[in-house]
Backbone as numpy.savetxt, mean C-alpha at the origin, in Angstrom:
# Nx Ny Nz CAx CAy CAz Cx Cy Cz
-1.01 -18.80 12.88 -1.67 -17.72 12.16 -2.64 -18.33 11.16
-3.96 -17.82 11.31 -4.78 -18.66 10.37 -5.63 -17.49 9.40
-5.42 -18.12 8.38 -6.02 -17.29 6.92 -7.34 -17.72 6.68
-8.37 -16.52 6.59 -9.74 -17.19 5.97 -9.77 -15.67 4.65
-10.21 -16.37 3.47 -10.42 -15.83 2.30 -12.26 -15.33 2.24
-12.83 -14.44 2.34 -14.04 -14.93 2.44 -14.55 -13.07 1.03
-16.07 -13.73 0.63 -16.51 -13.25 -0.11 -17.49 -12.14 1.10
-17.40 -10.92 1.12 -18.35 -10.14 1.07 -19.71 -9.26 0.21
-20.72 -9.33 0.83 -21.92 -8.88 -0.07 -22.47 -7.54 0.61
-22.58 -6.85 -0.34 -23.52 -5.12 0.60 -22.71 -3.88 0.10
-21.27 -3.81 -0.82 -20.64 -2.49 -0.85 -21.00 -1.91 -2.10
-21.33 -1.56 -3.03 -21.64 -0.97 -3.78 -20.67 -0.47 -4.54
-20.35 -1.05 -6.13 -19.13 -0.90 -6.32 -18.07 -1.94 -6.60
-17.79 -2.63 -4.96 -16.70 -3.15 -4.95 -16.58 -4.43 -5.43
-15.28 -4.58 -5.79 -14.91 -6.16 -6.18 -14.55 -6.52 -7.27
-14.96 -5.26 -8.31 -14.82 -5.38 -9.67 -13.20 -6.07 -9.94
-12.03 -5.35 -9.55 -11.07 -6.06 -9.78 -10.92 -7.69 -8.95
-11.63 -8.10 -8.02 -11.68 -9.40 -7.97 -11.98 -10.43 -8.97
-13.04 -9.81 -10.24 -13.81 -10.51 -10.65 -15.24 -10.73 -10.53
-15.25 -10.24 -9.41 -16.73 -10.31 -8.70 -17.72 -9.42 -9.22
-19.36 -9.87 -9.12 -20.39 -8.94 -9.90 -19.94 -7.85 -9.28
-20.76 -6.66 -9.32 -20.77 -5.39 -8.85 -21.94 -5.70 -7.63
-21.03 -4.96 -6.30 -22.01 -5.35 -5.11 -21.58 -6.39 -4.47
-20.07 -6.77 -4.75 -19.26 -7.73 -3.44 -17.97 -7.80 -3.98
-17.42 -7.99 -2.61 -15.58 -8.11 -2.87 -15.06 -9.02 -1.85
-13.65 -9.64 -2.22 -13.00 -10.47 -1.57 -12.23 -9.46 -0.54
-12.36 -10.04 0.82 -11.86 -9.48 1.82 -10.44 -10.84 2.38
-9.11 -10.49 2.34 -8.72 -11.67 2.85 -8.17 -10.73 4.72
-8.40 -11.85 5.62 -7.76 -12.43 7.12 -7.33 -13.22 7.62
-6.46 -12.49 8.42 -6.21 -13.79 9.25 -5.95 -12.89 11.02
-5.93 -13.81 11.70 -5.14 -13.66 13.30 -4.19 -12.89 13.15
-3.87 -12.57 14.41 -2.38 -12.03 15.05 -2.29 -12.31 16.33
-2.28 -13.41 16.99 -2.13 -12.95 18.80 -4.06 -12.78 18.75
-4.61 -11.71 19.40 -5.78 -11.43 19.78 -5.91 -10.34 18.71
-5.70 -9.94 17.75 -5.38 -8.99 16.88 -5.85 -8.99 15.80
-6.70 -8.76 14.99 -6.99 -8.96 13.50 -6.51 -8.09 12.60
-6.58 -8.88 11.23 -5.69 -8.00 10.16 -6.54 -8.29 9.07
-7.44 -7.20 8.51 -7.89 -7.42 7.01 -7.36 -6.59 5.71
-7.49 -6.73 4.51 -7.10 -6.32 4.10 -8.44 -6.25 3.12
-7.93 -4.90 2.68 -9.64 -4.29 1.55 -9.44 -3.59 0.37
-10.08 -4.09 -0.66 -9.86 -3.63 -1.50 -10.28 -2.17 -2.48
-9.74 -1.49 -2.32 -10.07 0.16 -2.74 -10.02 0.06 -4.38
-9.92 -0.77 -4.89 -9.96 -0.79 -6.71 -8.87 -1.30 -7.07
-8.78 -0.75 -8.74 -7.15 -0.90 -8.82 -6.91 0.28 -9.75
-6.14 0.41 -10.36 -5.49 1.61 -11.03 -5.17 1.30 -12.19
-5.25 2.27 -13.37 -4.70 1.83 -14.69 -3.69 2.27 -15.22
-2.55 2.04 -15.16 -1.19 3.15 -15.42 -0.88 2.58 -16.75
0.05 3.23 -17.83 0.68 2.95 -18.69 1.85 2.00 -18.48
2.51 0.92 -19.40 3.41 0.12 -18.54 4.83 0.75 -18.99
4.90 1.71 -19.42 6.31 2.78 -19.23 6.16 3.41 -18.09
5.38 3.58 -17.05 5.39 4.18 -16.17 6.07 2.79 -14.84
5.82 2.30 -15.43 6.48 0.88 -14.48 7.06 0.53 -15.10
7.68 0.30 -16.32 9.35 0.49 -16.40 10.33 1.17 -16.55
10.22 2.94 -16.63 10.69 3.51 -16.45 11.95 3.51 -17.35
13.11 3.07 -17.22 13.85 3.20 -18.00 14.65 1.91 -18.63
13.54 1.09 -18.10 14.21 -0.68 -18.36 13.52 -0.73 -19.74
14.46 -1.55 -20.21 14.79 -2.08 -21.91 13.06 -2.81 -22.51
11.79 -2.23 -22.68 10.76 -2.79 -22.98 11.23 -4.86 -23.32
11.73 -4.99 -24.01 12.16 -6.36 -25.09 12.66 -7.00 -23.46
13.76 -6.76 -23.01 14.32 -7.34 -21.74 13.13 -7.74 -20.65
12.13 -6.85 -20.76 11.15 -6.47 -19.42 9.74 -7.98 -19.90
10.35 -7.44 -21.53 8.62 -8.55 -21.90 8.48 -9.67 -21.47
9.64 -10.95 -21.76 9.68 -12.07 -21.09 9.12 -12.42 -19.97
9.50 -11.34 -19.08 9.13 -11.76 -17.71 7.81 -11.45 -17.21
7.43 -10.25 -17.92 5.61 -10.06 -17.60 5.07 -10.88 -18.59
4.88 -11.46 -19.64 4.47 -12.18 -19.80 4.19 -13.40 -19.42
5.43 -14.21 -17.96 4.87 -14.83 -17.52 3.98 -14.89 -16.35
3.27 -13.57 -16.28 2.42 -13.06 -15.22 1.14 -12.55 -15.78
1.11 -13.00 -17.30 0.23 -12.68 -18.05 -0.14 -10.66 -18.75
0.93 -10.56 -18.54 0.78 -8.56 -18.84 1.67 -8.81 -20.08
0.87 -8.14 -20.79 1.13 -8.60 -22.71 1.27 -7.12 -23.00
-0.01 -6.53 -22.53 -0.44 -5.18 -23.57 0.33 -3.90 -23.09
-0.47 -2.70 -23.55 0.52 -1.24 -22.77 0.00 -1.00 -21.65
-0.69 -1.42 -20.75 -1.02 -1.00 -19.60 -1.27 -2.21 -18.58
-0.82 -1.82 -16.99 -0.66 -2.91 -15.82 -2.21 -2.15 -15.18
-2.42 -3.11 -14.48 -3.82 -2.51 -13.35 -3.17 -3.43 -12.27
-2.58 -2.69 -11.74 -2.63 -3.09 -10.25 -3.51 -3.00 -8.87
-3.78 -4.63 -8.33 -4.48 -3.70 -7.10 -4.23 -2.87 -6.22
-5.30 -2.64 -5.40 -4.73 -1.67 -3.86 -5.45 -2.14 -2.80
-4.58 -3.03 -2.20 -5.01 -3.38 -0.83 -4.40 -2.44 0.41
-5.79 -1.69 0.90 -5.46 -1.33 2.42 -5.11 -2.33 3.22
-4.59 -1.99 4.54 -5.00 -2.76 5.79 -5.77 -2.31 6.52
-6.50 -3.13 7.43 -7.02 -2.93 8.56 -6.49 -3.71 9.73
-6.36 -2.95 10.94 -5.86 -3.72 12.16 -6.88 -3.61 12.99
-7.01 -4.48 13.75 -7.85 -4.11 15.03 -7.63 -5.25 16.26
-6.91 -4.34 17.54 -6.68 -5.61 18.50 -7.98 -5.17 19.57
-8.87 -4.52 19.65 -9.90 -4.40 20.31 -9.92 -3.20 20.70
-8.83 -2.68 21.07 -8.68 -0.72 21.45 -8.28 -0.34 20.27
-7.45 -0.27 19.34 -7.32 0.28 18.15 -7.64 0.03 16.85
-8.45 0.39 16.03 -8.72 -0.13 14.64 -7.64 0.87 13.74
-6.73 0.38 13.32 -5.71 1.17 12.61 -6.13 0.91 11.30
-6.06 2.12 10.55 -5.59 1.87 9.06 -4.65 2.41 7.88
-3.83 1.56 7.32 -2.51 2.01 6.87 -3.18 1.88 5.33
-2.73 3.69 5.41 -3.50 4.33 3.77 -4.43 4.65 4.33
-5.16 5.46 2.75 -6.09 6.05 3.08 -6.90 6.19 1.53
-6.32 5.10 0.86 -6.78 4.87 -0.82 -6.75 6.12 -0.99
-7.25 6.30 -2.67 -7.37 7.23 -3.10 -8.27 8.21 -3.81
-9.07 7.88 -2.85 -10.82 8.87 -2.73 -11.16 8.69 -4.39
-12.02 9.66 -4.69 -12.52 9.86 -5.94 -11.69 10.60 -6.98
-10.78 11.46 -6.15 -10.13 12.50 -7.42 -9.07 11.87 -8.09
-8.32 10.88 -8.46 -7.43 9.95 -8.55 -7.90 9.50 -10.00
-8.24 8.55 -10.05 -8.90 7.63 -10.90 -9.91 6.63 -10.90
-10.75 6.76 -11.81 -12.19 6.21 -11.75 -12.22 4.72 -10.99
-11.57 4.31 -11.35 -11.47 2.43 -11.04 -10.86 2.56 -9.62
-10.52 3.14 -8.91 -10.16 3.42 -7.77 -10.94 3.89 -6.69
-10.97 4.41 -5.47 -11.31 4.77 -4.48 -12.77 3.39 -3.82
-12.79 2.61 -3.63 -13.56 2.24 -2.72 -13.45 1.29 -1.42
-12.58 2.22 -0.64 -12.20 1.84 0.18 -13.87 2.18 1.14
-14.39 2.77 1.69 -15.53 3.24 2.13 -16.66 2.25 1.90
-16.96 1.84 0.68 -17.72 0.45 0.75 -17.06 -0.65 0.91
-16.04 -0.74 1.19 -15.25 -2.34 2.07 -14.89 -2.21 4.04
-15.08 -0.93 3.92 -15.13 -1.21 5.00 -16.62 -0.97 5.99
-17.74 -0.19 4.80 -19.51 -0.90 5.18 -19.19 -2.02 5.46
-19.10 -2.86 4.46 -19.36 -4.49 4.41 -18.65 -4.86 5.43
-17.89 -4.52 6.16 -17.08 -5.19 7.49 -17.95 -4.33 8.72
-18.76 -3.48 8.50 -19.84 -2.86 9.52 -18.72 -1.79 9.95
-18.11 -1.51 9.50 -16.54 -0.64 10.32 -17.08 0.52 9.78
-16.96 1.59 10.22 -17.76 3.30 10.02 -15.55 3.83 9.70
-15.88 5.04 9.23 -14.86 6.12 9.34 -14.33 6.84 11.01
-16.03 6.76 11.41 -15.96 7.12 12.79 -14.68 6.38 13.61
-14.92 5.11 13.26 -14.64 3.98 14.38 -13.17 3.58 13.97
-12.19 4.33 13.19 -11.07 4.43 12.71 -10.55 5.32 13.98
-9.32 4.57 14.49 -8.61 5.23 15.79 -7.39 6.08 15.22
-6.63 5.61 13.90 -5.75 6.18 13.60 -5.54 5.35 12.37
-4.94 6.53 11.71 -4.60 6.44 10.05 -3.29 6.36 9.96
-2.17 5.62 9.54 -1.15 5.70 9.04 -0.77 5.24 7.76
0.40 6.03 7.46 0.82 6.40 6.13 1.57 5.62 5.78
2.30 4.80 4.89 3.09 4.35 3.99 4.17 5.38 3.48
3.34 6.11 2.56 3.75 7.65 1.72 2.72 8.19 1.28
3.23 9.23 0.39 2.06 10.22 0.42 1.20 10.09 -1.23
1.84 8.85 -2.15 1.54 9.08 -3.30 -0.19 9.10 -3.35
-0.72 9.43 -4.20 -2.43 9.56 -4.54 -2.88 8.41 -4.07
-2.62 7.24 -4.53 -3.89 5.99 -3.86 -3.45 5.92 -2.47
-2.37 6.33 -2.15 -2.51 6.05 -0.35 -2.56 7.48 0.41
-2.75 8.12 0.05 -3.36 9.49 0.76 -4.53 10.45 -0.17
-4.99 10.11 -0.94 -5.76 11.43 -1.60 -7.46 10.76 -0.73
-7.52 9.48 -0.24 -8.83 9.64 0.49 -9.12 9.75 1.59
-8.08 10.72 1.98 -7.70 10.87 3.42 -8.79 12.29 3.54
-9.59 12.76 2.16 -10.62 14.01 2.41 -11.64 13.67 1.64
-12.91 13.97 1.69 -14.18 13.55 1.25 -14.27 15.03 0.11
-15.50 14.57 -0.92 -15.44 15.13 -2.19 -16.13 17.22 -1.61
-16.18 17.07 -0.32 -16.13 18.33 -0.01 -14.56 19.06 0.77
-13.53 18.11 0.30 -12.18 18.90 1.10 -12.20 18.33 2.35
-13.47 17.80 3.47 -13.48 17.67 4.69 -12.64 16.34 5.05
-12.30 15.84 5.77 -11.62 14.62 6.72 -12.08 13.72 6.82
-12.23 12.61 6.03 -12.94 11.38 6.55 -13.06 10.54 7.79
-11.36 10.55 8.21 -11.58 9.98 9.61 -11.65 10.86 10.54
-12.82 11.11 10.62 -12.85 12.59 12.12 -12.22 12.25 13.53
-12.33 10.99 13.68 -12.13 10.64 15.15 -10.65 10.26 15.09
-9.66 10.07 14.34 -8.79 9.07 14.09 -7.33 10.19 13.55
-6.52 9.79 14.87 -4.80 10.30 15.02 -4.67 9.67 13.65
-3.57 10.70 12.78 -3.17 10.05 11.43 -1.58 10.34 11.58
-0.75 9.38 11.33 0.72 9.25 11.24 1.59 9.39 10.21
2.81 9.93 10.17 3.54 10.28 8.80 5.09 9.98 9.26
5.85 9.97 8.70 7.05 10.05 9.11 7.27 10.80 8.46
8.27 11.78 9.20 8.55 13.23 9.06 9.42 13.30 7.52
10.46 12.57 7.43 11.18 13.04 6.00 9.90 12.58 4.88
8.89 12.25 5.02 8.12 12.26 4.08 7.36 13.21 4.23
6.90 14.12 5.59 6.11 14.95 5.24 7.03 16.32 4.86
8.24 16.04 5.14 9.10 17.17 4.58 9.52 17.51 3.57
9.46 15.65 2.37 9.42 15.88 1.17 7.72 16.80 0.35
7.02 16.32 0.58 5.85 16.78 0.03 5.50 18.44 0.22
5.64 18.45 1.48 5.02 19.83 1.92 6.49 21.02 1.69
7.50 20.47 1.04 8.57 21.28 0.62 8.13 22.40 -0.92
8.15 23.53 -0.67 7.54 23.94 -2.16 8.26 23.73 -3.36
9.46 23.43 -3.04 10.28 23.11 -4.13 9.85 21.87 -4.88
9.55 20.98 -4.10 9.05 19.55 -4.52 8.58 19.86 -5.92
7.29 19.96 -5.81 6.60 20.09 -7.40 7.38 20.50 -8.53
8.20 21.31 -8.46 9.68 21.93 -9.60 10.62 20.57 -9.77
10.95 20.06 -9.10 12.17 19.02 -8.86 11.58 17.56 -9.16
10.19 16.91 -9.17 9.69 15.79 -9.40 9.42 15.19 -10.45
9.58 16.19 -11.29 9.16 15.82 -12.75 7.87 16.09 -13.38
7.60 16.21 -14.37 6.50 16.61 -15.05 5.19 15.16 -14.93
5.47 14.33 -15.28 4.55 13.12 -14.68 4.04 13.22 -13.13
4.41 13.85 -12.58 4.32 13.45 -10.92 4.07 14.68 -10.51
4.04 16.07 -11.16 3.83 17.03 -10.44 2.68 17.47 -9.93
1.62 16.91 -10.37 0.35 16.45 -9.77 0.31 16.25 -8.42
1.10 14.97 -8.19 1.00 14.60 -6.93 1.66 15.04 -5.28
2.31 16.18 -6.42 3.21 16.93 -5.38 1.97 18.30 -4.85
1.50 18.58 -5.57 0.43 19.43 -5.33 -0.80 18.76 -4.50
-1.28 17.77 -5.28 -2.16 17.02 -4.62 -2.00 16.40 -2.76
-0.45 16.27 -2.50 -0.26 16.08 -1.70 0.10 17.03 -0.56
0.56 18.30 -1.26 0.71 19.00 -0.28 -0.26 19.81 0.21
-1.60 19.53 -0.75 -2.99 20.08 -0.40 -3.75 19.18 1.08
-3.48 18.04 0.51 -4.11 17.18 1.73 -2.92 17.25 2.54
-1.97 17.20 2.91 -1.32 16.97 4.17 -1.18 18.25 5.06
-1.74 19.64 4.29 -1.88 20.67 4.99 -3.62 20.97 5.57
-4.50 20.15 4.88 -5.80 19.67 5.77 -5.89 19.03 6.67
-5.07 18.27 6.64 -4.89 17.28 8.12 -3.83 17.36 9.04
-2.97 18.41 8.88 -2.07 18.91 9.70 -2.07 18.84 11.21
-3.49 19.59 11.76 -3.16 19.57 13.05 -3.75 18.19 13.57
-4.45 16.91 12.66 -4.60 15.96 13.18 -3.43 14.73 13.05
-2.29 15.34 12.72 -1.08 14.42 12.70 0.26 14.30 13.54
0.64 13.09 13.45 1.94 13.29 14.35 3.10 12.31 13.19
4.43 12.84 13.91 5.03 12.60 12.77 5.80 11.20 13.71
6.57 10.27 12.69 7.10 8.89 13.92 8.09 9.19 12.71
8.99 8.06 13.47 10.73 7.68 12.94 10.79 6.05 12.71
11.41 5.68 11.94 11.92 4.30 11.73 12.29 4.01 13.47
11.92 2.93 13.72 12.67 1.80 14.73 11.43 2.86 16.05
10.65 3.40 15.45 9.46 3.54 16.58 8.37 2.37 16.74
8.08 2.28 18.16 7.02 1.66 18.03 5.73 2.62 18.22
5.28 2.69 17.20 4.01 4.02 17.13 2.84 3.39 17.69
2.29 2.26 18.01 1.37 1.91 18.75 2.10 0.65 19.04
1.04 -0.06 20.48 1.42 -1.11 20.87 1.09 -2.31 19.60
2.39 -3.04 19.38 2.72 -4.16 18.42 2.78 -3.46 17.12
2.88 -2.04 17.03 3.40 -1.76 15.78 4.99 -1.23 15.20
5.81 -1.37 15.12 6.77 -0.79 14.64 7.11 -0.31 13.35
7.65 0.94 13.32 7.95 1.58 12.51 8.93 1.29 11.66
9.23 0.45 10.48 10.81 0.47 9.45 10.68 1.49 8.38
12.26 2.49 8.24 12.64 2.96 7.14 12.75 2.25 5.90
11.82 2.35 4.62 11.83 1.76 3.41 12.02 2.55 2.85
13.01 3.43 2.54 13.17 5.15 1.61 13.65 4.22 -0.30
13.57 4.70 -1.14 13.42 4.78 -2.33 11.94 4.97 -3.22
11.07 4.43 -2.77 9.93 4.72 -4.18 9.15 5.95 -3.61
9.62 6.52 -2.78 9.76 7.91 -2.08 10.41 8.17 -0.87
11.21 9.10 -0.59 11.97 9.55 0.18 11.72 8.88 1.63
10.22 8.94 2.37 10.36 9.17 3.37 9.49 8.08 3.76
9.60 6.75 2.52 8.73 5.66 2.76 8.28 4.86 4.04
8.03 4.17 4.31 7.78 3.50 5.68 7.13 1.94 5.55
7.54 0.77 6.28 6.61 -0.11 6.05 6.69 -0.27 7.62
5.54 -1.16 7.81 4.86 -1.39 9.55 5.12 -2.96 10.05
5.78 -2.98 10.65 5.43 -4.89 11.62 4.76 -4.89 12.43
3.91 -5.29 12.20 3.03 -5.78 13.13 2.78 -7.05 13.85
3.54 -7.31 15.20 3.49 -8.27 16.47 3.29 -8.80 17.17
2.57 -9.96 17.21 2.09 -10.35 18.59 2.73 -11.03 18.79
3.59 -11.67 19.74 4.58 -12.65 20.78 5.79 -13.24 19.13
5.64 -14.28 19.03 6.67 -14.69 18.23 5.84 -14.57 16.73
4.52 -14.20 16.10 4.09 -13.76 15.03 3.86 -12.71 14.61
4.33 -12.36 13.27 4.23 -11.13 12.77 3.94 -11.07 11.71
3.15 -9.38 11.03 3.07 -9.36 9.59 3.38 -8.32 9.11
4.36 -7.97 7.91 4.71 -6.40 7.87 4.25 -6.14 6.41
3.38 -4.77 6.95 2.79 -3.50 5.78 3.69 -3.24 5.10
4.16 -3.71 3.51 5.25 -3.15 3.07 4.44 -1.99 2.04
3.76 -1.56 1.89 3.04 -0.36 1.24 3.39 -1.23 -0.09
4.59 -0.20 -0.86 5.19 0.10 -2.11 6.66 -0.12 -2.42
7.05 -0.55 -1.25 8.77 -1.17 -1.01 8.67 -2.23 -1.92
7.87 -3.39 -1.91 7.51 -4.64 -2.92 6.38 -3.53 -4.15
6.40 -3.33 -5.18 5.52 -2.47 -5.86 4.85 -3.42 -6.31
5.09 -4.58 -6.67 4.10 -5.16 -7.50 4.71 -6.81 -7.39
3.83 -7.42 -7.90 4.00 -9.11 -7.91 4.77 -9.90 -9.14
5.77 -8.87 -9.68 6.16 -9.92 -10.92 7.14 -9.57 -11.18
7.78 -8.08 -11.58 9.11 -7.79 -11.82 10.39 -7.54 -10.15
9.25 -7.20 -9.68 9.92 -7.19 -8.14 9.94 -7.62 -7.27
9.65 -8.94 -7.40 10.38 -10.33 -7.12 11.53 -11.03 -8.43
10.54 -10.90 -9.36 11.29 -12.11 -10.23 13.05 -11.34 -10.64
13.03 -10.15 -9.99 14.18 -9.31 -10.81 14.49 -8.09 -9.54
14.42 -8.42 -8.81 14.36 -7.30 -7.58 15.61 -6.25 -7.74
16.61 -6.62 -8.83 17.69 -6.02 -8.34 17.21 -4.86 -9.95
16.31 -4.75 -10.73 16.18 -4.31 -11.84 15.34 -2.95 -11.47
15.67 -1.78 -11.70 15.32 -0.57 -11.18 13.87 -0.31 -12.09
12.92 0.00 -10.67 11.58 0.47 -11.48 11.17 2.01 -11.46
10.15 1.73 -12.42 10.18 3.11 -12.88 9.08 4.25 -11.85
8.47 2.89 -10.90 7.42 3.85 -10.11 8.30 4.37 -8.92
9.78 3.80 -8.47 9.99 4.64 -7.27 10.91 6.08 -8.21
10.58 6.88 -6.64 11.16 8.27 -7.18 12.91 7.61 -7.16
13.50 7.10 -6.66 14.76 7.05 -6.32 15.04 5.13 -6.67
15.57 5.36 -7.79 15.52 4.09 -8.53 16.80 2.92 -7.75
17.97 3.48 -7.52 18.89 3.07 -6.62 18.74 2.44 -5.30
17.65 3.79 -4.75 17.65 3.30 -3.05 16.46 2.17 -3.19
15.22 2.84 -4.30 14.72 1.55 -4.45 15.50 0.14 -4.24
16.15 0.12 -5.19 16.59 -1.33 -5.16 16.85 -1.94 -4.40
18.25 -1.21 -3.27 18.63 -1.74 -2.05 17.43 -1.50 -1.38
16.32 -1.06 -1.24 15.25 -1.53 -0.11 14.99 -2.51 -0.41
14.33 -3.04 -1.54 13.48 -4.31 -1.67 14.57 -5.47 -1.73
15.55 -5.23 -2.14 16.50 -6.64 -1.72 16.73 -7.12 -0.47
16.75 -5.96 0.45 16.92 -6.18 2.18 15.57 -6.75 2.41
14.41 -6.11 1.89 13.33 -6.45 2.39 12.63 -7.62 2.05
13.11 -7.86 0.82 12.90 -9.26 0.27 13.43 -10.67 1.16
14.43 -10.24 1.50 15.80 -11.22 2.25 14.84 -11.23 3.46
14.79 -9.77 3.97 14.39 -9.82 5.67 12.93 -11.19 5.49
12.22 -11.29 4.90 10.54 -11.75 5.01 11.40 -12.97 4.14
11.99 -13.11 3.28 11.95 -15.44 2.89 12.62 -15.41 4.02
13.74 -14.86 4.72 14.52 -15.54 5.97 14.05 -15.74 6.79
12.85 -14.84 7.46 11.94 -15.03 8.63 10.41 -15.79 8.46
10.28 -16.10 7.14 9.34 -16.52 7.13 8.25 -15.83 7.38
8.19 -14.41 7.21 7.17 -13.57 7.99 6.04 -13.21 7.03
5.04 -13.43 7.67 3.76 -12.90 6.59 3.83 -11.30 6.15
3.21 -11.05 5.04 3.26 -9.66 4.58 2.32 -9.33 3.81
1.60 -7.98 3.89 0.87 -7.21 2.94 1.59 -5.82 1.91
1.06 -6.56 0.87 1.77 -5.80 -0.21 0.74 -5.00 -0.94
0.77 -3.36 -1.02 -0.51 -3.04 -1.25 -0.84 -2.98 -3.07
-0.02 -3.50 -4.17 -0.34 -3.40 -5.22 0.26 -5.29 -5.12
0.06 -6.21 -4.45 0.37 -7.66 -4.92 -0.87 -8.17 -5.12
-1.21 -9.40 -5.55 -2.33 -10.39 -6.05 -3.28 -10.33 -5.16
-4.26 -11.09 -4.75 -5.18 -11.96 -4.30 -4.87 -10.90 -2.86
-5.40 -10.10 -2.63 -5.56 -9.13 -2.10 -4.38 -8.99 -0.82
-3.15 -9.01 -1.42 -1.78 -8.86 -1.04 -0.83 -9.54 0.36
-2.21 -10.28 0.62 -1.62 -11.38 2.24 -0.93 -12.75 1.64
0.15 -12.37 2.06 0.92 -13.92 2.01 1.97 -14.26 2.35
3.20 -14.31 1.41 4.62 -14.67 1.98 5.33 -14.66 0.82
6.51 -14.28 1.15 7.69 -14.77 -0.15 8.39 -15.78 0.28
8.86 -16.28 -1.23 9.62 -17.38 -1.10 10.74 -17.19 -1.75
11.89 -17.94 -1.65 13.33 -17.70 -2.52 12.77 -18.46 -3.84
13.60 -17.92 -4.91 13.07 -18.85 -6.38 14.16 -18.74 -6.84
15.50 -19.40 -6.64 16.45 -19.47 -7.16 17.43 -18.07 -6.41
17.61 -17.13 -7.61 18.39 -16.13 -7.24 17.12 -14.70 -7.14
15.82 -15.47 -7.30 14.69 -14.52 -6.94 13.93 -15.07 -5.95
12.76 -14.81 -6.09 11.05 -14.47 -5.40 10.08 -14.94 -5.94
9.21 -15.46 -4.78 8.21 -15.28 -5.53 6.74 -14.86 -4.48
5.71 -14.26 -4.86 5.18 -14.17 -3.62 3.95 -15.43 -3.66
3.67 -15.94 -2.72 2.76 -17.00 -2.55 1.55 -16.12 -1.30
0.00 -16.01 -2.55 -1.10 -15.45 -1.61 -1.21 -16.65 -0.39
-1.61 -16.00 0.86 -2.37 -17.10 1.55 -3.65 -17.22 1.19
-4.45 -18.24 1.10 -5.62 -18.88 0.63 -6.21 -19.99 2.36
């Protein structure tokens, strides 16, 4: 499996969270078999950092982001999409989170100009979950569908959480936004969806895993060719510093702080034991790489 890191020029916008002027962004790839995998960067996001710790002890939490350099009250995490493409399918898992979200966000659309890749030429969209950066740019700033041509995938206990009317009452006052927000878009794209199950293979070399905690009806993707693989963990890994260095320490971005946990410990285990590459859509250096054991933790190492 071979990694190339490369600088793109032409999107308008993008890159800013790379570092990069305005008007280019880091795109990282590599192989699969005959298969390509990029990953693109849609911005990053500015949350408060009580919203990512949720109910962990600030003083306990500081130590450890500080050695990841997060001092102040707020994290910016990135958001790396994927892109797949084995020559018949250009898949893409997410769908960022358009314009209505937050400013520093949505440019997924100029990363994938700069790769010459159209909306058109998107075969199918699949989901992670339904939170805002991975579904709210699943509609253009007129309500309409961005990927016109392109089957979009959900797994059903997630579209059953969202599109439940109760949801928005039961989620909490922080999040009830997104319960609305989501059940607006997933009833626009309704008749262009199909729903899959854990342990499906929803396209050829893709399989479907159950990741339920940082929402109900989570999902991450492996993706296969012969004895190499790389798996889409969306939001199962949330971020590059407390969930590794502390995986067993409940965060504050999944809805279900418990099942959280036991996902990312399995999932942590499953990828250092196999050695398997992975995209993490809020990790570093645009989320391709690998974990490693670090004692009784993690750590993730970008490929470069």
């Amino acid at each position: 499996m071979t990694f190339t890191r490369r600088r793109m020029l032409g999107a308008m916008g993008a890159g800013a969270l790379c570092g990069l002027p305005r008007g280019g962004f880091a795109a990282t790839e590599t192989t699969l078999g005959q298969a390509t995998i990029t990953t693109l960067s849609d911005g990053h996001l500015v949350l408060p950092r009580d919203f990512l710790l949720g109910d962990l002890d600030p003083a306990k939490a500081a130590p450890v982001l500080a050695e990841y350099g997060i001092t102040g009250d707020t994290v910016e995490p990135p958001c790396n999409l994927t892109l797949y493409r084995d020559g018949t399918n250009t898949v893409l898992f997410d769908a960022g989170s358009g314009h209505a979200f937050m400013p520093s966000a949505g440019e997924l659309l100029d990363a994938l100009d700069a790769l010459d890749v159209t909306p058109d030429d998107v075969t199918h969209v699949i989901f992670t979950h339904a939170h805002p950066d991975h579904l709210w740019g699943v509609l253009d700033d007129f309500d309409d569908p961005v990927f016109t041509n392109a089957a979009h995938m959900i797994g059903q206990a997630e579209w059953d959480y969202w599109t439940d009317p109760a949801t928005v009452d039961s989620i909490g006052t922080a999040r009830a936004s997104f319960a609305v927000g989501a059940a607006r878009r997933l009833a626009a794209i309704e008749d262009r969806l199909d729903f899959i199950a854990g342990g499906q293979e929803v396209l050829p070399g893709i399989m479907a895993h159950d990741t339920p905690g940082h929402t109900p009806g989570h999902m991450a993707f492996e993706l296969r060719q012969g004895s190499e693989a790389v798996m889409v963990v969306g939001d199962a890994i949330g971020n590059g510093h407390l969930a590794l260095a502390r995986p067993g320490w409940a965060s504050g971005s999944d809805q279900d702080a418990d099942q959280g946990i036991a996902t990312r410990v399995r999932l942590l285990d499953q990828l250092a034991t196999d050695q398997m590459a992975m995209v993490g859509f809020h990790l570093p250096e645009g989320g391709l790489g690998r974990v490693e054991r670090n004692g009784d933790a993690y750590r993730f190492v970008a490929e470069v």
